[in-house]
């Protein structure tokens, strides 16, 4: 297991390098001059040229790329923001906690709501509850999150005046954004739980459990749910990974200064080091989420867990043959 | 002899997209205490459906029990509340399932799956149940220290043994064994059958053994019921079925198994196929394949009649002229 994790971590390196190269290339090819953006349209051409020289923007593509990779790999240095002149790493870490908080809160909400609704809906298939729940879920999947967020603000902040509309100055500021985000992704989780559970409930081993005289609640929670969770966990993991990159729209609607909004703003300002650093962090958190999900599979399903150690056994066999 | 199980006029249907599948039709069956009844029939005859009906485990939807009674020690299981039925399932009546590969939960250890059924019906602590589950494992010939392993670490035969251990763990009065050996190779088959009959004798359990293997029937059954298209076509003691075979289908079944002693005679399979249970003929369901079919057979489904001490047959032509010649 530990070897498996180590191998997976090692496999992340080429992925992250690839991400660096791709993002760097895209930003390099995008029209627009960062120096010009920083100095403003009215600045003299000589000043712009001078700034380009100091930022190293006049070097060739390969020189710039290699310099960037060298700094990231050997010095963990993501460079400095063009806009603020502060280290990119500090700028990102300043905003990351808010993004993590929002992601954690909303994923927790969506897991609790989505899984429990999915269970009820699957066990009472075709009942009124199931029909209502699946319709709401369909609505939830097709409703744009930012629109739901705006509606929530209009209802709960403007009309009812229960909760603040924007900012992030205390716990009450987190309620609306995390509920909006959480409930909207609970729809996907609910649908996934429902269909996966319906599939599992038809299996022979569920019949075996019932044949023992086990009551229905235990059959579902103990026997069916663990088997049904694998696809659901995949969805949850991807959702969490994506939210760690920041939820641009919700952060904008609720004026939360998180990572998503920061990266988008930096793109429009051609703040290349920030964009590159941000995307790298996003790729990293996504890969880690993926790994965590795969490890979790192993805990849910002993068959998968035994596969994790197979590569090691094969290795043994190969060694034995070599000798 | 008292009957532990008495099925009266049981009908079970599945509603599918292609139509209504009449899997079990007006079925009557008795199982006496301590007796082993062989339920024989080709694939799709409704054997598993009958057993699931007794367990109250017909998948619903699409399955519905449309009529009849299933008496267990005099009480109709179909009228019991879910809760009272659960107290019987796995405790008084238990089932050994047909497919060992899919009948065990892949994410729960085999030991826990046995202990679970013990803990449902007996007031034991977790540790006591685990101890008893270990004993059950050893009883079916698996070392007790494999308690903590998962089904995928077991061979097919061992899984079947685990399923048997689950079924026997609460000393049931009735075992429904649904082809407990078809998934196994011949040597293991014999072992498993020996095991079941040994355990059964020790505890004086009654058993319905579902199979399409007549050889197995001869070895361990007292009574035999031949099932065809959801109906019992012949029922009687082992001797009656083998020596005084009365129904043309039963005769056909014997004709289609190879006989080592009579090496010369070729295998004589029954021509044709069992009728589609969603579209059963009006008259006798075996009529289209029957050598002796007559006009009456086409028009009217024959009743099950008693032709000798506890020997029943469902055929219009029984006892008519010419009966003697093909016995
Ligand atoms: N869940 C189901 N949905 C629809 N039809 C079903 C279902 N289960 C069984 N049937 C149908 O009911 C009929 C009887 O099936 P059953 O499983 O009882 O046969 P069987 O005698 O046990 O056969 P086998 O020897 O192959 O196990 C078949 O025609 C089958 O197609
Ligand atoms: Mg069957």
PDB file of N, CA and C in Angstrom, chain B residues 152-219:
ATOM      1  N   UNK B 152     -13.297 -12.937  -2.310  1.00  0.00           N
ATOM      2  CA  UNK B 152     -12.466 -13.090  -3.511  1.00  0.00           C
ATOM      3  C   UNK B 152     -11.203 -13.903  -3.237  1.00  0.00           C
ATOM      4  N   UNK B 153     -10.910 -14.132  -1.958  1.00  0.00           N
ATOM      5  CA  UNK B 153      -9.748 -14.950  -1.630  1.00  0.00           C
ATOM      6  C   UNK B 153     -10.098 -16.439  -1.558  1.00  0.00           C
ATOM      7  N   UNK B 154     -11.381 -16.752  -1.804  1.00  0.00           N
ATOM      8  CA  UNK B 154     -11.836 -18.139  -1.708  1.00  0.00           C
ATOM      9  C   UNK B 154     -12.129 -18.707  -3.091  1.00  0.00           C
ATOM     10  N   UNK B 155     -11.968 -20.022  -3.223  1.00  0.00           N
ATOM     11  CA  UNK B 155     -12.343 -20.671  -4.479  1.00  0.00           C
ATOM     12  C   UNK B 155     -13.858 -20.839  -4.516  1.00  0.00           C
ATOM     13  N   UNK B 156     -14.373 -21.184  -5.704  1.00  0.00           N
ATOM     14  CA  UNK B 156     -15.817 -21.357  -5.849  1.00  0.00           C
ATOM     15  C   UNK B 156     -16.380 -22.374  -4.869  1.00  0.00           C
ATOM     16  N   UNK B 157     -15.687 -23.503  -4.734  1.00  0.00           N
ATOM     17  CA  UNK B 157     -16.163 -24.533  -3.826  1.00  0.00           C
ATOM     18  C   UNK B 157     -16.187 -24.061  -2.384  1.00  0.00           C
ATOM     19  N   UNK B 158     -15.144 -23.280  -2.024  1.00  0.00           N
ATOM     20  CA  UNK B 158     -15.104 -22.770  -0.651  1.00  0.00           C
ATOM     21  C   UNK B 158     -16.204 -21.749  -0.409  1.00  0.00           C
ATOM     22  N   UNK B 159     -16.482 -20.946  -1.436  1.00  0.00           N
ATOM     23  CA  UNK B 159     -17.586 -19.989  -1.288  1.00  0.00           C
ATOM     24  C   UNK B 159     -18.891 -20.728  -1.071  1.00  0.00           C
ATOM     25  N   UNK B 160     -19.092 -21.799  -1.849  1.00  0.00           N
ATOM     26  CA  UNK B 160     -20.315 -22.571  -1.677  1.00  0.00           C
ATOM     27  C   UNK B 160     -20.394 -23.112  -0.251  1.00  0.00           C
ATOM     28  N   UNK B 161     -19.252 -23.538   0.300  1.00  0.00           N
ATOM     29  CA  UNK B 161     -19.246 -24.022   1.687  1.00  0.00           C
ATOM     30  C   UNK B 161     -19.611 -22.911   2.661  1.00  0.00           C
ATOM     31  N   UNK B 162     -19.120 -21.713   2.381  1.00  0.00           N
ATOM     32  CA  UNK B 162     -19.462 -20.586   3.255  1.00  0.00           C
ATOM     33  C   UNK B 162     -20.961 -20.339   3.218  1.00  0.00           C
ATOM     34  N   UNK B 163     -21.532 -20.422   2.008  1.00  0.00           N
ATOM     35  CA  UNK B 163     -22.981 -20.217   1.887  1.00  0.00           C
ATOM     36  C   UNK B 163     -23.727 -21.297   2.659  1.00  0.00           C
ATOM     37  N   UNK B 164     -23.216 -22.518   2.591  1.00  0.00           N
ATOM     38  CA  UNK B 164     -23.835 -23.603   3.365  1.00  0.00           C
ATOM     39  C   UNK B 164     -23.715 -23.311   4.862  1.00  0.00           C
ATOM     40  N   UNK B 165     -22.535 -22.832   5.268  1.00  0.00           N
ATOM     41  CA  UNK B 165     -22.343 -22.508   6.686  1.00  0.00           C
ATOM     42  C   UNK B 165     -23.323 -21.429   7.133  1.00  0.00           C
ATOM     43  N   UNK B 166     -23.538 -20.428   6.294  1.00  0.00           N
ATOM     44  CA  UNK B 166     -24.503 -19.382   6.645  1.00  0.00           C
ATOM     45  C   UNK B 166     -25.882 -20.002   6.805  1.00  0.00           C
ATOM     46  N   UNK B 167     -26.257 -20.857   5.840  1.00  0.00           N
ATOM     47  CA  UNK B 167     -27.597 -21.432   5.866  1.00  0.00           C
ATOM     48  C   UNK B 167     -27.803 -22.330   7.078  1.00  0.00           C
ATOM     49  N   UNK B 168     -26.729 -23.016   7.505  1.00  0.00           N
ATOM     50  CA  UNK B 168     -26.892 -23.964   8.608  1.00  0.00           C
ATOM     51  C   UNK B 168     -26.637 -23.337   9.977  1.00  0.00           C
ATOM     52  N   UNK B 169     -26.167 -22.094   9.998  1.00  0.00           N
ATOM     53  CA  UNK B 169     -25.649 -21.539  11.251  1.00  0.00           C
ATOM     54  C   UNK B 169     -26.682 -21.459  12.359  1.00  0.00           C
ATOM     55  N   UNK B 170     -27.966 -21.341  12.045  1.00  0.00           N
ATOM     56  CA  UNK B 170     -28.962 -21.246  13.112  1.00  0.00           C
ATOM     57  C   UNK B 170     -29.777 -22.520  13.263  1.00  0.00           C
ATOM     58  N   UNK B 171     -29.218 -23.651  12.852  1.00  0.00           N
ATOM     59  CA  UNK B 171     -29.934 -24.930  12.910  1.00  0.00           C
ATOM     60  C   UNK B 171     -31.358 -24.833  12.392  1.00  0.00           C
ATOM     61  N   UNK B 172     -31.520 -24.565  11.114  1.00  0.00           N
ATOM     62  CA  UNK B 172     -32.873 -24.381  10.579  1.00  0.00           C
ATOM     63  C   UNK B 172     -33.646 -25.692  10.580  1.00  0.00           C
ATOM     64  N   UNK B 173     -34.978 -25.573  10.525  1.00  0.00           N
ATOM     65  CA  UNK B 173     -35.797 -26.777  10.407  1.00  0.00           C
ATOM     66  C   UNK B 173     -35.941 -27.193   8.959  1.00  0.00           C
ATOM     67  N   UNK B 174     -35.869 -26.205   8.080  1.00  0.00           N
ATOM     68  CA  UNK B 174     -35.980 -26.499   6.650  1.00  0.00           C
ATOM     69  C   UNK B 174     -34.833 -25.839   5.899  1.00  0.00           C
ATOM     70  N   UNK B 175     -34.187 -26.615   5.033  1.00  0.00           N
ATOM     71  CA  UNK B 175     -33.170 -26.039   4.161  1.00  0.00           C
ATOM     72  C   UNK B 175     -33.680 -26.102   2.729  1.00  0.00           C
ATOM     73  N   UNK B 176     -33.590 -24.979   2.042  1.00  0.00           N
ATOM     74  CA  UNK B 176     -33.904 -24.984   0.622  1.00  0.00           C
ATOM     75  C   UNK B 176     -32.569 -24.900  -0.097  1.00  0.00           C
ATOM     76  N   UNK B 177     -32.146 -26.012  -0.698  1.00  0.00           N
ATOM     77  CA  UNK B 177     -30.832 -26.021  -1.345  1.00  0.00           C
ATOM     78  C   UNK B 177     -31.033 -25.895  -2.851  1.00  0.00           C
ATOM     79  N   UNK B 178     -30.696 -24.735  -3.380  1.00  0.00           N
ATOM     80  CA  UNK B 178     -30.928 -24.477  -4.798  1.00  0.00           C
ATOM     81  C   UNK B 178     -29.689 -24.835  -5.601  1.00  0.00           C
ATOM     82  N   UNK B 179     -29.703 -26.004  -6.202  1.00  0.00           N
ATOM     83  CA  UNK B 179     -28.575 -26.503  -6.984  1.00  0.00           C
ATOM     84  C   UNK B 179     -27.254 -26.199  -6.291  1.00  0.00           C
ATOM     85  N   UNK B 180     -27.071 -26.753  -5.083  1.00  0.00           N
ATOM     86  CA  UNK B 180     -25.896 -26.364  -4.301  1.00  0.00           C
ATOM     87  C   UNK B 180     -24.595 -26.822  -4.927  1.00  0.00           C
ATOM     88  N   UNK B 181     -24.669 -27.638  -5.953  1.00  0.00           N
ATOM     89  CA  UNK B 181     -23.419 -28.197  -6.485  1.00  0.00           C
ATOM     90  C   UNK B 181     -23.173 -27.925  -7.960  1.00  0.00           C
ATOM     91  N   UNK B 182     -24.111 -27.278  -8.644  1.00  0.00           N
ATOM     92  CA  UNK B 182     -23.913 -27.116 -10.098  1.00  0.00           C
ATOM     93  C   UNK B 182     -22.681 -26.294 -10.432  1.00  0.00           C
ATOM     94  N   UNK B 183     -22.310 -25.365  -9.541  1.00  0.00           N
ATOM     95  CA  UNK B 183     -21.174 -24.510  -9.863  1.00  0.00           C
ATOM     96  C   UNK B 183     -19.838 -25.192  -9.545  1.00  0.00           C
ATOM     97  N   UNK B 184     -19.895 -26.434  -9.086  1.00  0.00           N
ATOM     98  CA  UNK B 184     -18.665 -27.071  -8.601  1.00  0.00           C
ATOM     99  C   UNK B 184     -18.246 -28.236  -9.485  1.00  0.00           C
ATOM    100  N   UNK B 185     -16.966 -28.590  -9.424  1.00  0.00           N
ATOM    101  CA  UNK B 185     -16.544 -29.755 -10.204  1.00  0.00           C
ATOM    102  C   UNK B 185     -16.917 -31.047  -9.478  1.00  0.00           C
ATOM    103  N   UNK B 186     -16.824 -32.169 -10.188  1.00  0.00           N
ATOM    104  CA  UNK B 186     -17.474 -33.386  -9.723  1.00  0.00           C
ATOM    105  C   UNK B 186     -17.008 -33.853  -8.344  1.00  0.00           C
ATOM    106  N   UNK B 187     -15.699 -33.813  -8.085  1.00  0.00           N
ATOM    107  CA  UNK B 187     -15.237 -34.308  -6.783  1.00  0.00           C
ATOM    108  C   UNK B 187     -15.745 -33.426  -5.651  1.00  0.00           C
ATOM    109  N   UNK B 188     -15.668 -32.113  -5.872  1.00  0.00           N
ATOM    110  CA  UNK B 188     -16.155 -31.197  -4.849  1.00  0.00           C
ATOM    111  C   UNK B 188     -17.664 -31.366  -4.688  1.00  0.00           C
ATOM    112  N   UNK B 189     -18.350 -31.587  -5.812  1.00  0.00           N
ATOM    113  CA  UNK B 189     -19.792 -31.833  -5.764  1.00  0.00           C
ATOM    114  C   UNK B 189     -20.122 -32.924  -4.767  1.00  0.00           C
ATOM    115  N   UNK B 190     -19.437 -34.056  -4.902  1.00  0.00           N
ATOM    116  CA  UNK B 190     -19.708 -35.187  -4.021  1.00  0.00           C
ATOM    117  C   UNK B 190     -19.442 -34.799  -2.570  1.00  0.00           C
ATOM    118  N   UNK B 191     -18.314 -34.101  -2.345  1.00  0.00           N
ATOM    119  CA  UNK B 191     -17.995 -33.678  -0.972  1.00  0.00           C
ATOM    120  C   UNK B 191     -19.083 -32.804  -0.375  1.00  0.00           C
ATOM    121  N   UNK B 192     -19.514 -31.815  -1.182  1.00  0.00           N
ATOM    122  CA  UNK B 192     -20.516 -30.880  -0.670  1.00  0.00           C
ATOM    123  C   UNK B 192     -21.825 -31.603  -0.374  1.00  0.00           C
ATOM    124  N   UNK B 193     -22.216 -32.509  -1.281  1.00  0.00           N
ATOM    125  CA  UNK B 193     -23.456 -33.251  -1.052  1.00  0.00           C
ATOM    126  C   UNK B 193     -23.357 -34.102   0.206  1.00  0.00           C
ATOM    127  N   UNK B 194     -22.217 -34.788   0.375  1.00  0.00           N
ATOM    128  CA  UNK B 194     -22.004 -35.575   1.590  1.00  0.00           C
ATOM    129  C   UNK B 194     -22.152 -34.706   2.815  1.00  0.00           C
ATOM    130  N   UNK B 195     -21.520 -33.543   2.724  1.00  0.00           N
ATOM    131  CA  UNK B 195     -21.544 -32.604   3.845  1.00  0.00           C
ATOM    132  C   UNK B 195     -22.972 -32.229   4.190  1.00  0.00           C
ATOM    133  N   UNK B 196     -23.739 -31.847   3.158  1.00  0.00           N
ATOM    134  CA  UNK B 196     -25.115 -31.435   3.413  1.00  0.00           C
ATOM    135  C   UNK B 196     -25.909 -32.583   4.027  1.00  0.00           C
ATOM    136  N   UNK B 197     -25.803 -33.784   3.448  1.00  0.00           N
ATOM    137  CA  UNK B 197     -26.629 -34.861   4.015  1.00  0.00           C
ATOM    138  C   UNK B 197     -26.178 -35.233   5.416  1.00  0.00           C
ATOM    139  N   UNK B 198     -24.876 -35.137   5.685  1.00  0.00           N
ATOM    140  CA  UNK B 198     -24.390 -35.462   7.032  1.00  0.00           C
ATOM    141  C   UNK B 198     -24.962 -34.469   8.056  1.00  0.00           C
ATOM    142  N   UNK B 199     -24.830 -33.180   7.723  1.00  0.00           N
ATOM    143  CA  UNK B 199     -25.326 -32.152   8.635  1.00  0.00           C
ATOM    144  C   UNK B 199     -26.833 -32.276   8.828  1.00  0.00           C
ATOM    145  N   UNK B 200     -27.496 -32.620   7.726  1.00  0.00           N
ATOM    146  CA  UNK B 200     -28.939 -32.742   7.761  1.00  0.00           C
ATOM    147  C   UNK B 200     -29.349 -33.897   8.683  1.00  0.00           C
ATOM    148  N   UNK B 201     -28.659 -35.019   8.569  1.00  0.00           N
ATOM    149  CA  UNK B 201     -28.997 -36.167   9.409  1.00  0.00           C
ATOM    150  C   UNK B 201     -28.767 -35.859  10.878  1.00  0.00           C
ATOM    151  N   UNK B 202     -27.631 -35.191  11.158  1.00  0.00           N
ATOM    152  CA  UNK B 202     -27.313 -34.870  12.546  1.00  0.00           C
ATOM    153  C   UNK B 202     -28.409 -34.042  13.199  1.00  0.00           C
ATOM    154  N   UNK B 203     -29.015 -33.177  12.438  1.00  0.00           N
ATOM    155  CA  UNK B 203     -29.956 -32.237  13.031  1.00  0.00           C
ATOM    156  C   UNK B 203     -31.395 -32.517  12.662  1.00  0.00           C
ATOM    157  N   UNK B 204     -31.652 -33.625  11.942  1.00  0.00           N
ATOM    158  CA  UNK B 204     -32.990 -33.992  11.503  1.00  0.00           C
ATOM    159  C   UNK B 204     -33.722 -32.839  10.818  1.00  0.00           C
ATOM    160  N   UNK B 205     -33.024 -32.214   9.920  1.00  0.00           N
ATOM    161  CA  UNK B 205     -33.615 -31.105   9.188  1.00  0.00           C
ATOM    162  C   UNK B 205     -34.353 -31.648   7.975  1.00  0.00           C
ATOM    163  N   UNK B 206     -35.353 -30.916   7.546  1.00  0.00           N
ATOM    164  CA  UNK B 206     -36.002 -31.260   6.284  1.00  0.00           C
ATOM    165  C   UNK B 206     -35.339 -30.443   5.186  1.00  0.00           C
ATOM    166  N   UNK B 207     -35.394 -30.977   3.961  1.00  0.00           N
ATOM    167  CA  UNK B 207     -34.709 -30.237   2.906  1.00  0.00           C
ATOM    168  C   UNK B 207     -35.434 -30.374   1.579  1.00  0.00           C
ATOM    169  N   UNK B 208     -35.469 -29.259   0.865  1.00  0.00           N
ATOM    170  CA  UNK B 208     -35.876 -29.333  -0.537  1.00  0.00           C
ATOM    171  C   UNK B 208     -34.608 -29.148  -1.341  1.00  0.00           C
ATOM    172  N   UNK B 209     -34.262 -30.164  -2.124  1.00  0.00           N
ATOM    173  CA  UNK B 209     -33.034 -30.092  -2.914  1.00  0.00           C
ATOM    174  C   UNK B 209     -33.412 -29.846  -4.368  1.00  0.00           C
ATOM    175  N   UNK B 210     -33.045 -28.668  -4.847  1.00  0.00           N
ATOM    176  CA  UNK B 210     -33.357 -28.327  -6.233  1.00  0.00           C
ATOM    177  C   UNK B 210     -32.185 -28.743  -7.105  1.00  0.00           C
ATOM    178  N   UNK B 211     -32.486 -29.437  -8.197  1.00  0.00           N
ATOM    179  CA  UNK B 211     -31.387 -29.916  -9.040  1.00  0.00           C
ATOM    180  C   UNK B 211     -31.905 -30.292 -10.413  1.00  0.00           C
ATOM    181  N   UNK B 212     -31.023 -30.356 -11.417  1.00  0.00           N
ATOM    182  CA  UNK B 212     -31.466 -31.081 -12.606  1.00  0.00           C
ATOM    183  C   UNK B 212     -30.671 -32.365 -12.767  1.00  0.00           C
ATOM    184  N   UNK B 213     -30.011 -32.761 -11.716  1.00  0.00           N
ATOM    185  CA  UNK B 213     -29.177 -33.951 -11.782  1.00  0.00           C
ATOM    186  C   UNK B 213     -29.884 -35.129 -11.113  1.00  0.00           C
ATOM    187  N   UNK B 214     -30.387 -36.062 -11.942  1.00  0.00           N
ATOM    188  CA  UNK B 214     -31.135 -37.179 -11.369  1.00  0.00           C
ATOM    189  C   UNK B 214     -30.241 -38.096 -10.550  1.00  0.00           C
ATOM    190  N   UNK B 215     -28.961 -38.134 -10.882  1.00  0.00           N
ATOM    191  CA  UNK B 215     -28.039 -38.954 -10.108  1.00  0.00           C
ATOM    192  C   UNK B 215     -27.973 -38.493  -8.660  1.00  0.00           C
ATOM    193  N   UNK B 216     -27.932 -37.193  -8.465  1.00  0.00           N
ATOM    194  CA  UNK B 216     -27.900 -36.631  -7.120  1.00  0.00           C
ATOM    195  C   UNK B 216     -29.175 -36.997  -6.366  1.00  0.00           C
ATOM    196  N   UNK B 217     -30.286 -36.950  -7.082  1.00  0.00           N
ATOM    197  CA  UNK B 217     -31.569 -37.261  -6.460  1.00  0.00           C
ATOM    198  C   UNK B 217     -31.551 -38.676  -5.885  1.00  0.00           C
ATOM    199  N   UNK B 218     -31.088 -39.621  -6.685  1.00  0.00           N
ATOM    200  CA  UNK B 218     -31.062 -41.014  -6.235  1.00  0.00           C
ATOM    201  C   UNK B 218     -30.259 -41.131  -4.951  1.00  0.00           C
ATOM    202  N   UNK B 219     -29.161 -40.400  -4.875  1.00  0.00           N
ATOM    203  CA  UNK B 219     -28.299 -40.551  -3.717  1.00  0.00           C
ATOM    204  C   UNK B 219     -28.900 -40.053  -2.416  1.00  0.00           C
TER     205      UNK B 219
END
